[in-house]
PDB file of C-alpha atoms in Angstrom:
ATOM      1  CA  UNK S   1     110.880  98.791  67.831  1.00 62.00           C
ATOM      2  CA  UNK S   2     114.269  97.545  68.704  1.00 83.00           C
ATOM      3  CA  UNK S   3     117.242  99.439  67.274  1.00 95.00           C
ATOM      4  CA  UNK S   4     120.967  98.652  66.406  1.00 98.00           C
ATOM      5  CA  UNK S   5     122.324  96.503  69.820  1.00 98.00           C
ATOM      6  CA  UNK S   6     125.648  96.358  70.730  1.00 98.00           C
ATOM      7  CA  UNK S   7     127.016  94.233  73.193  1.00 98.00           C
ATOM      8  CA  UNK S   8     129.239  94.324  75.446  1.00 98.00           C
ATOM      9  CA  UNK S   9     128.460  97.809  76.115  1.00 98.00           C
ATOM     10  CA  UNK S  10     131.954  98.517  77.931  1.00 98.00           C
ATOM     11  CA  UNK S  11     134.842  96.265  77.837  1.00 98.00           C
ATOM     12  CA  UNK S  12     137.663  96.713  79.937  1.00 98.00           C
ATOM     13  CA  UNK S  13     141.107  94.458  78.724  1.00 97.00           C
ATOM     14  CA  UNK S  14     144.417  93.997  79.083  1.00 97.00           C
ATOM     15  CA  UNK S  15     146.588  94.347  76.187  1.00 97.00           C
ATOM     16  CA  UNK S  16     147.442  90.924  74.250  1.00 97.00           C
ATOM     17  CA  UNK S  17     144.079  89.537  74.752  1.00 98.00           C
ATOM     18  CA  UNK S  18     141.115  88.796  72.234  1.00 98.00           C
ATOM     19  CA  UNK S  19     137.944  91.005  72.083  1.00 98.00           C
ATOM     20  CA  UNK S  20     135.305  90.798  70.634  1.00 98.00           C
ATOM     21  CA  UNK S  21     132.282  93.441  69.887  1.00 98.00           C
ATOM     22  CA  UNK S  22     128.667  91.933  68.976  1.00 98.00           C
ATOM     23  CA  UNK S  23     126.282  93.915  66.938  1.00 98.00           C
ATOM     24  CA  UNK S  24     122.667  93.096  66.155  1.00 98.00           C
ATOM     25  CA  UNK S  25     121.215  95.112  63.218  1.00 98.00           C
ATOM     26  CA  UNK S  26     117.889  96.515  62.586  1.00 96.00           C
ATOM     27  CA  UNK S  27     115.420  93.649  61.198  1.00 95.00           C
ATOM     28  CA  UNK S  28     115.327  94.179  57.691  1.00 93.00           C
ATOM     29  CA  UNK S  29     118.509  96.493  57.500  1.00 95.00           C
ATOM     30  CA  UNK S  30     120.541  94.792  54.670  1.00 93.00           C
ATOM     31  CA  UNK S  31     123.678  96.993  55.038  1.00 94.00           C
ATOM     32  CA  UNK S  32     125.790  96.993  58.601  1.00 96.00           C
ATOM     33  CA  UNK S  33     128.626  99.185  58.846  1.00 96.00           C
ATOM     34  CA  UNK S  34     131.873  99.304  61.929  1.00 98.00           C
ATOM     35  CA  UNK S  35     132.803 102.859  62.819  1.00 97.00           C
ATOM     36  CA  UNK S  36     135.492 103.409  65.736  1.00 97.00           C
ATOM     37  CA  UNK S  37     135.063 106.998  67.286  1.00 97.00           C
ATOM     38  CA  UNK S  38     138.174 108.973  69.017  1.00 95.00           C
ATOM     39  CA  UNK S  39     138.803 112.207  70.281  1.00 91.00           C
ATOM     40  CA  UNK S  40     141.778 112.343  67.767  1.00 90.00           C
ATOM     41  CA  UNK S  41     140.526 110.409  64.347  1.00 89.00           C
ATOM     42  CA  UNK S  42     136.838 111.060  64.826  1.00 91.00           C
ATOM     43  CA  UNK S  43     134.477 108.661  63.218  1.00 93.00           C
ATOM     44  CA  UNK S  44     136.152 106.274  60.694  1.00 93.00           C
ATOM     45  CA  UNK S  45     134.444 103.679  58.657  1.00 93.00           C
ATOM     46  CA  UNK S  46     136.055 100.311  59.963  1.00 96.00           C
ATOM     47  CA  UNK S  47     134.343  98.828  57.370  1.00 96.00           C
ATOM     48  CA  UNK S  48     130.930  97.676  55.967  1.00 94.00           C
ATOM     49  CA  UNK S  49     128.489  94.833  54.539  1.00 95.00           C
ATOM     50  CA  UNK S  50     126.081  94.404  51.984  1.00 93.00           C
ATOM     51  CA  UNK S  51     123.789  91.620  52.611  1.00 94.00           C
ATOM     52  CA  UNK S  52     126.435  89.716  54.884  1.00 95.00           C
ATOM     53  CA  UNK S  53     129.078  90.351  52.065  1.00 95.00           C
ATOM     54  CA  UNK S  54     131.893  92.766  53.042  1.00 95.00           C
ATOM     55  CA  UNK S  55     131.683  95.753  50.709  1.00 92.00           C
ATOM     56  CA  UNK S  56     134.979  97.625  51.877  1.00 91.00           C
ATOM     57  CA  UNK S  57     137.348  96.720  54.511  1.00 93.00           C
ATOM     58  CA  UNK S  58     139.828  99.797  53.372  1.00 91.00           C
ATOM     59  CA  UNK S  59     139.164 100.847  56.892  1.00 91.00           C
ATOM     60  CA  UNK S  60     140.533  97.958  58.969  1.00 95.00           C
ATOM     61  CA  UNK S  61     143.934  99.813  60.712  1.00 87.00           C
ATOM     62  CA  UNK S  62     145.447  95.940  60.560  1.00 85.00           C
ATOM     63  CA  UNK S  63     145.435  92.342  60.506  1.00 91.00           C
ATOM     64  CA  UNK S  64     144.957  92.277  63.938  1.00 96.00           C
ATOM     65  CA  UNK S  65     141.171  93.167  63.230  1.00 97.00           C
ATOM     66  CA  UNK S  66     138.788  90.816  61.827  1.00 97.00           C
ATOM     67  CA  UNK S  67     135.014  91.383  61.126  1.00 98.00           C
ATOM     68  CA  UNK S  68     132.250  88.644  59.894  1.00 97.00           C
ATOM     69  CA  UNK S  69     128.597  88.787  59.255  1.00 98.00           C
ATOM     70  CA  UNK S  70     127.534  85.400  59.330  1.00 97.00           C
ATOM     71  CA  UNK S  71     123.961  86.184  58.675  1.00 95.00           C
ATOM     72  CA  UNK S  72     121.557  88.952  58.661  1.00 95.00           C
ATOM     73  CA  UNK S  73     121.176  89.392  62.124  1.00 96.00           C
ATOM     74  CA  UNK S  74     124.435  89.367  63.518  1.00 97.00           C
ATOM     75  CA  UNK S  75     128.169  90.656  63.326  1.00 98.00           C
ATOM     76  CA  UNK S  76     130.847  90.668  65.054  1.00 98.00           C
ATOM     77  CA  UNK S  77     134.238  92.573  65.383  1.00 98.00           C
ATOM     78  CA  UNK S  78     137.432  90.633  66.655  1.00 98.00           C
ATOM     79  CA  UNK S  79     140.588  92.556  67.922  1.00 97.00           C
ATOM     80  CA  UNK S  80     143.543  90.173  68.449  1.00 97.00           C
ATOM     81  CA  UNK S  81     146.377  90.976  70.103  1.00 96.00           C
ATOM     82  CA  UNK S  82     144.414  94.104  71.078  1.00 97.00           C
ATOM     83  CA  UNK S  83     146.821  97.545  72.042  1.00 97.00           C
ATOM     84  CA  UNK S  84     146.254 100.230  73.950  1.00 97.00           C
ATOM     85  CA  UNK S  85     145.636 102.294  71.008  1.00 96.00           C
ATOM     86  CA  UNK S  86     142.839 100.217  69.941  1.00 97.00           C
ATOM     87  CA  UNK S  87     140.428 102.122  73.114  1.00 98.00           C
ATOM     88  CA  UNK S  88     137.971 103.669  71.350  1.00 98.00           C
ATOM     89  CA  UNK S  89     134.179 104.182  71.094  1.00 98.00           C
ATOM     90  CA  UNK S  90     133.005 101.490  68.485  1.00 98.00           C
ATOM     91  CA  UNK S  91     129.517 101.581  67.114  1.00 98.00           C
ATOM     92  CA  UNK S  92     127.988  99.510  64.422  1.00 98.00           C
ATOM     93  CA  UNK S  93     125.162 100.633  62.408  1.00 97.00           C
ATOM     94  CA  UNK S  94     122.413  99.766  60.087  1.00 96.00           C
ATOM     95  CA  UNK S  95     120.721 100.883  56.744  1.00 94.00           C
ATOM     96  CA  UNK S  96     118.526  99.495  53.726  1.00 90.00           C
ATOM     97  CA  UNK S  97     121.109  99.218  50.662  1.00 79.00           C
ATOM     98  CA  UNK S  98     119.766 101.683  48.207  1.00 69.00           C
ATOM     99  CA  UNK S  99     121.073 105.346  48.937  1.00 62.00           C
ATOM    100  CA  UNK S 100     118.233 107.014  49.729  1.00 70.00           C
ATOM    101  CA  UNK S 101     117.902 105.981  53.634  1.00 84.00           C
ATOM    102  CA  UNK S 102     119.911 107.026  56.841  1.00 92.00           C
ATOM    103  CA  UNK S 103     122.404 105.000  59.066  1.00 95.00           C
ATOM    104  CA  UNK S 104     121.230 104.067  62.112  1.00 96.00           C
ATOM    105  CA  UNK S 105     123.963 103.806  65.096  1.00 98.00           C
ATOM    106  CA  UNK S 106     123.916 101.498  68.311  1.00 98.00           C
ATOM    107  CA  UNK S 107     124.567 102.560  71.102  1.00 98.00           C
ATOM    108  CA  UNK S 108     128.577 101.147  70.896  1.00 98.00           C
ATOM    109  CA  UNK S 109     131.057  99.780  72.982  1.00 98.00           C
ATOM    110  CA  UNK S 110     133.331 101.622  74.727  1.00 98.00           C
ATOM    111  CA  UNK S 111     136.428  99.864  74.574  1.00 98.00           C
ATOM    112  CA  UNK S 112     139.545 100.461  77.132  1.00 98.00           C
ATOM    113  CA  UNK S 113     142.697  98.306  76.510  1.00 98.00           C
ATOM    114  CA  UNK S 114     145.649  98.829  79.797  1.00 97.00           C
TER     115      UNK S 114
ATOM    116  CA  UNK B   1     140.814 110.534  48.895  1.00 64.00           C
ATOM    117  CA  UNK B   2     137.372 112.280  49.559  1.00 66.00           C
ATOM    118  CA  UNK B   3     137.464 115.331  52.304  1.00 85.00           C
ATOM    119  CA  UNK B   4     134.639 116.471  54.208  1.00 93.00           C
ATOM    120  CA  UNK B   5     135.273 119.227  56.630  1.00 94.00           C
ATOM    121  CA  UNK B   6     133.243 120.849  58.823  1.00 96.00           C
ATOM    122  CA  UNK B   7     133.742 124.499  60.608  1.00 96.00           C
ATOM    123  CA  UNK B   8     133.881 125.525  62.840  1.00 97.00           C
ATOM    124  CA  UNK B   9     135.254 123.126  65.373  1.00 96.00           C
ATOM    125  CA  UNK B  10     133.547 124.420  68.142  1.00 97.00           C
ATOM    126  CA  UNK B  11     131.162 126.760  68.809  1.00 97.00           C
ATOM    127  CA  UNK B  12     129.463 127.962  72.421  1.00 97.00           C
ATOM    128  CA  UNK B  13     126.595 130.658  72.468  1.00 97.00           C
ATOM    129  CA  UNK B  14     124.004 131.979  74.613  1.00 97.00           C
ATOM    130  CA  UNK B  15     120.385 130.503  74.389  1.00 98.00           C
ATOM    131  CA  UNK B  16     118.236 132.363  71.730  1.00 98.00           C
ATOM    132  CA  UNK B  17     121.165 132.971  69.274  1.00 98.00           C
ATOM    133  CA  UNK B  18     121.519 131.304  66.241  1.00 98.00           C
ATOM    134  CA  UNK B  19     124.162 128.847  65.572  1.00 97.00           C
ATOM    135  CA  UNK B  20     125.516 127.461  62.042  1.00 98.00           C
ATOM    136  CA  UNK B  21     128.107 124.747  60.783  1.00 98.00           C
ATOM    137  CA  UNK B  22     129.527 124.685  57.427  1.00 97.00           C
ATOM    138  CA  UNK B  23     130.124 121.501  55.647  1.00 97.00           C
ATOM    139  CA  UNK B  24     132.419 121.846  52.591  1.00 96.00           C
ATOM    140  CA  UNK B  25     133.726 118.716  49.950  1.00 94.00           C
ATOM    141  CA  UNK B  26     136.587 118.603  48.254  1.00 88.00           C
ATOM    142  CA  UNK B  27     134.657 116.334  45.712  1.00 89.00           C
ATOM    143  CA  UNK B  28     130.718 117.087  44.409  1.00 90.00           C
ATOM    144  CA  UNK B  29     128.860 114.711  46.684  1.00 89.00           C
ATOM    145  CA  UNK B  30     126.187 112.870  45.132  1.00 89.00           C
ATOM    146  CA  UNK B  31     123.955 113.283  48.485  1.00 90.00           C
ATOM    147  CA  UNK B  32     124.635 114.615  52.115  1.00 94.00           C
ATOM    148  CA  UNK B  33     123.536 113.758  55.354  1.00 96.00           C
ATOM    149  CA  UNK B  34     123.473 115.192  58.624  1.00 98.00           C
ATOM    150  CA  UNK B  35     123.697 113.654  61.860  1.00 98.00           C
ATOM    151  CA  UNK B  36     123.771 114.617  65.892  1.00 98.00           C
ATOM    152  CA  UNK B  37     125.316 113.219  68.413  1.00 98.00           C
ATOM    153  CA  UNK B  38     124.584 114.191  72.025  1.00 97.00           C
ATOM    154  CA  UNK B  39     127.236 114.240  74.882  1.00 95.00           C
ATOM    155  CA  UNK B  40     127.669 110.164  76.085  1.00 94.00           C
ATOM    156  CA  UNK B  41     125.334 109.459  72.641  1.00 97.00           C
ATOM    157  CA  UNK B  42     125.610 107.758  69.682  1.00 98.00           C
ATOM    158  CA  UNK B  43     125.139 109.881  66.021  1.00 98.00           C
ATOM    159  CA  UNK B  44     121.249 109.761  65.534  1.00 97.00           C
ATOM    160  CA  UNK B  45     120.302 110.314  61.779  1.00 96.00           C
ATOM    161  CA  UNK B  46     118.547 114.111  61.295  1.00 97.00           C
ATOM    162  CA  UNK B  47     118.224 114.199  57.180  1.00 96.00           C
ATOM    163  CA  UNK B  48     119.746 113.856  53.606  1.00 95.00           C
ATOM    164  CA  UNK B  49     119.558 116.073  51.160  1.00 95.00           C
ATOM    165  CA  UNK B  50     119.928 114.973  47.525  1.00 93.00           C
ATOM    166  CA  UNK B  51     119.304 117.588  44.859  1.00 94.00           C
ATOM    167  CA  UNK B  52     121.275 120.558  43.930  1.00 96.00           C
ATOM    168  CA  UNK B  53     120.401 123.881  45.607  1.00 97.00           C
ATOM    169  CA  UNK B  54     117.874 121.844  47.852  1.00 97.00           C
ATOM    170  CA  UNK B  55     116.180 123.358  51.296  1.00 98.00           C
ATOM    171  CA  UNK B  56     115.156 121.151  53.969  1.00 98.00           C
ATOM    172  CA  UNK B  57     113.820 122.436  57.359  1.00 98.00           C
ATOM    173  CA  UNK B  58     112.993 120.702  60.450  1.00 97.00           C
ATOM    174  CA  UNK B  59     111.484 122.867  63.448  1.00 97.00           C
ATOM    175  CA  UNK B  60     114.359 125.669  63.779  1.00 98.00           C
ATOM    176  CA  UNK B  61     116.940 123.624  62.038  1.00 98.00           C
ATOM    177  CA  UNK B  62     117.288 124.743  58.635  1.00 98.00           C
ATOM    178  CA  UNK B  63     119.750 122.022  56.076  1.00 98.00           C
ATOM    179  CA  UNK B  64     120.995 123.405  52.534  1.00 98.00           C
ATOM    180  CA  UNK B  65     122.364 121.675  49.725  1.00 97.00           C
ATOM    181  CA  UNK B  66     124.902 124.398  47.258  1.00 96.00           C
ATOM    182  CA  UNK B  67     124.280 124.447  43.929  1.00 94.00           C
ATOM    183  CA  UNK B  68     127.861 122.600  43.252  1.00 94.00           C
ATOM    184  CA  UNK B  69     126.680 119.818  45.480  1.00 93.00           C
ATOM    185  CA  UNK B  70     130.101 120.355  47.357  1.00 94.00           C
ATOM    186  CA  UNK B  71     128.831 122.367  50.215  1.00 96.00           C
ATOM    187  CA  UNK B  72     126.101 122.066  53.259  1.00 97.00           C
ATOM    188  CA  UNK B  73     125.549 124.618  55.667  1.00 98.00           C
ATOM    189  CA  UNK B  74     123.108 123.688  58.784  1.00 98.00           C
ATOM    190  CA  UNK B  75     121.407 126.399  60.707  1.00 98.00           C
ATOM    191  CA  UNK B  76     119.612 126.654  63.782  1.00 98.00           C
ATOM    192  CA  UNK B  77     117.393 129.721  64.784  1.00 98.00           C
ATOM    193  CA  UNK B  78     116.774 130.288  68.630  1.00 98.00           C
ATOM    194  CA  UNK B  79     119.393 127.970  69.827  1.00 98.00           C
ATOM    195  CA  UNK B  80     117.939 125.980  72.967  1.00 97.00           C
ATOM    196  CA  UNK B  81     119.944 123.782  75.879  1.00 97.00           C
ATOM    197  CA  UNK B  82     118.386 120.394  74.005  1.00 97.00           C
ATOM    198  CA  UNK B  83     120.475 121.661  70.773  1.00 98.00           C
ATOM    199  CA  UNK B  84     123.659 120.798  72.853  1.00 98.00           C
ATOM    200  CA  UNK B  85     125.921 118.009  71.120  1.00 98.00           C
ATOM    201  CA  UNK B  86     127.829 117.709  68.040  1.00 97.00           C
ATOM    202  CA  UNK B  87     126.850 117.540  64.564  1.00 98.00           C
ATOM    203  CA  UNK B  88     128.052 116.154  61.502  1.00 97.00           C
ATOM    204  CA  UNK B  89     127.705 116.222  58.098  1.00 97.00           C
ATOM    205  CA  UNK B  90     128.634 113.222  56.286  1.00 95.00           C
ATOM    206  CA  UNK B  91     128.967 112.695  52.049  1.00 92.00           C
ATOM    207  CA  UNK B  92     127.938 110.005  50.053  1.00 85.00           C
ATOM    208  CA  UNK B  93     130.969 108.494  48.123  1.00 72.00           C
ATOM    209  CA  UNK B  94     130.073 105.287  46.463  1.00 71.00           C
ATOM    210  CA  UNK B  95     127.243 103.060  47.542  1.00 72.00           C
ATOM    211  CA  UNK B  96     126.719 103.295  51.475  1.00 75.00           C
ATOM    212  CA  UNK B  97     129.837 104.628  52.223  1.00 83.00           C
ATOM    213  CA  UNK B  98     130.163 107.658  53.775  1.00 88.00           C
ATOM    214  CA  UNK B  99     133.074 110.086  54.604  1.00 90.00           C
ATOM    215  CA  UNK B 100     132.220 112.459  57.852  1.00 92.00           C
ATOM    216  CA  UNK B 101     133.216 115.162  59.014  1.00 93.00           C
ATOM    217  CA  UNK B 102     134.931 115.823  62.074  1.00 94.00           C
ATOM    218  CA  UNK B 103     131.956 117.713  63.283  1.00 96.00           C
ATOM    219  CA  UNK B 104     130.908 121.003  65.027  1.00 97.00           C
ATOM    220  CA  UNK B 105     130.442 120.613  68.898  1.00 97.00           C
ATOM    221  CA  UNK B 106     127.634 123.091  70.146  1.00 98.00           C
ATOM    222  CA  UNK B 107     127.106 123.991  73.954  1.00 97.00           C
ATOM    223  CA  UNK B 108     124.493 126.526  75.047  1.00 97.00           C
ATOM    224  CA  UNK B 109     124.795 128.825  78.154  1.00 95.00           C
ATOM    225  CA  UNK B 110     121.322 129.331  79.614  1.00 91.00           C
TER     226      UNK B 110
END
């Protein structure tokens, strides 16, 4: 059974330029969250879907990040300009809707902006 | 907004002593979850616990639920090297979202 995949797994950039992360969720999963992990801010909730619809975006530090889910099986998270304070661990994850299940985390992208 | 924290920060002990983290609200959750996240990992889902007062255990790891729904503690009997890594708690607010906590970081001297 696949899980969660992320890709690119690391991503090394310069500040200024366009990234973007890639997350494939569990088949079936109708609800795909973005996290960003630091040492300093822990885990935050970027923000998260409900059957491709963004639920909550409350997360997203700025307009310089962008998020789409343009069907069930695929997301993506666009920095642009990136900053150096964007490096972080990002993982996306996946859940069924209703309450009663468990998120289930890729294995994230480890982002490092110079 | 909605506060989970988590004590204590960090916590190092010798193998074969227990270990627990404390997981307290600032709101009554409507469910809790707990998750662990080894060194280099990603957070891998352990349980949730739901009901008021509820007891969940799983091997040595032993998940509570207070009465008020506002606080979790997580204990582990006979602490082992494979317990190593950090766990969090994380509250339900609305929907899927949830709020976690900053997390407990366990290492175990052998």
């Amino acid at each position: 059974d696949a899980g969660v995949i992320q890709s690119p797994r690391h991503e090394v950039t310069e500040m200024g330029q366009e990234v973007t992360l890639r997350c494939k969720p569990i088949s079936g999963h109708n609800s795909l969250f973005w996290y960003r992990q630091t040492m300093m801010r822990g885990l935050e909730l970027l923000i998260y879907f409900n059957n491709n619809v963004p639920i909550d975006d409350s997360g997203m530090p700025e307009d310089r990040f962008s998020a789409k889910m343009p069907n069930a099986s695929f997301s993506t998270l666009k920095i642009q300009p990136s900053e150096p304070r964007d490096s972080a661990v990002y993982f996306c994850a996946s859940s069924f809707t209703s309450g009663g299940f468990g998120q289930y985390f890729g294995p994230g992208t480890r982002l490092t902006v110079t | 907004g909605q506060q989970v924290m988590q004590i204590p920060q960090y916590q190092h002990v010798q193998e074969g002593e227990d270990f627990t983290t404390y997981c307290n609200s600032s709101t009554t959750l409507s469910n809790i979850q707990w998750y662990k996240q080894r060194p280099g990992g990603h957070p891998v889902f352990l349980i949730q616990l739901v009901k008021s007062g509820e007891v969940k255990k799983q091997k040595r790891l032993t998940f509570q639920f207070g009465e008020a729904k506002k606080n979790s503690p997580l204990h582990i009997t006979a602490t082992q090297t494979t317990d190593v890594g950090t766990y969090f708690c994380a509250g339900r607010v609305y929907g899927n979202k949830l709020v976690f906590g900053a997390g407990t970081i366990l290492r175990v001297k052998s």
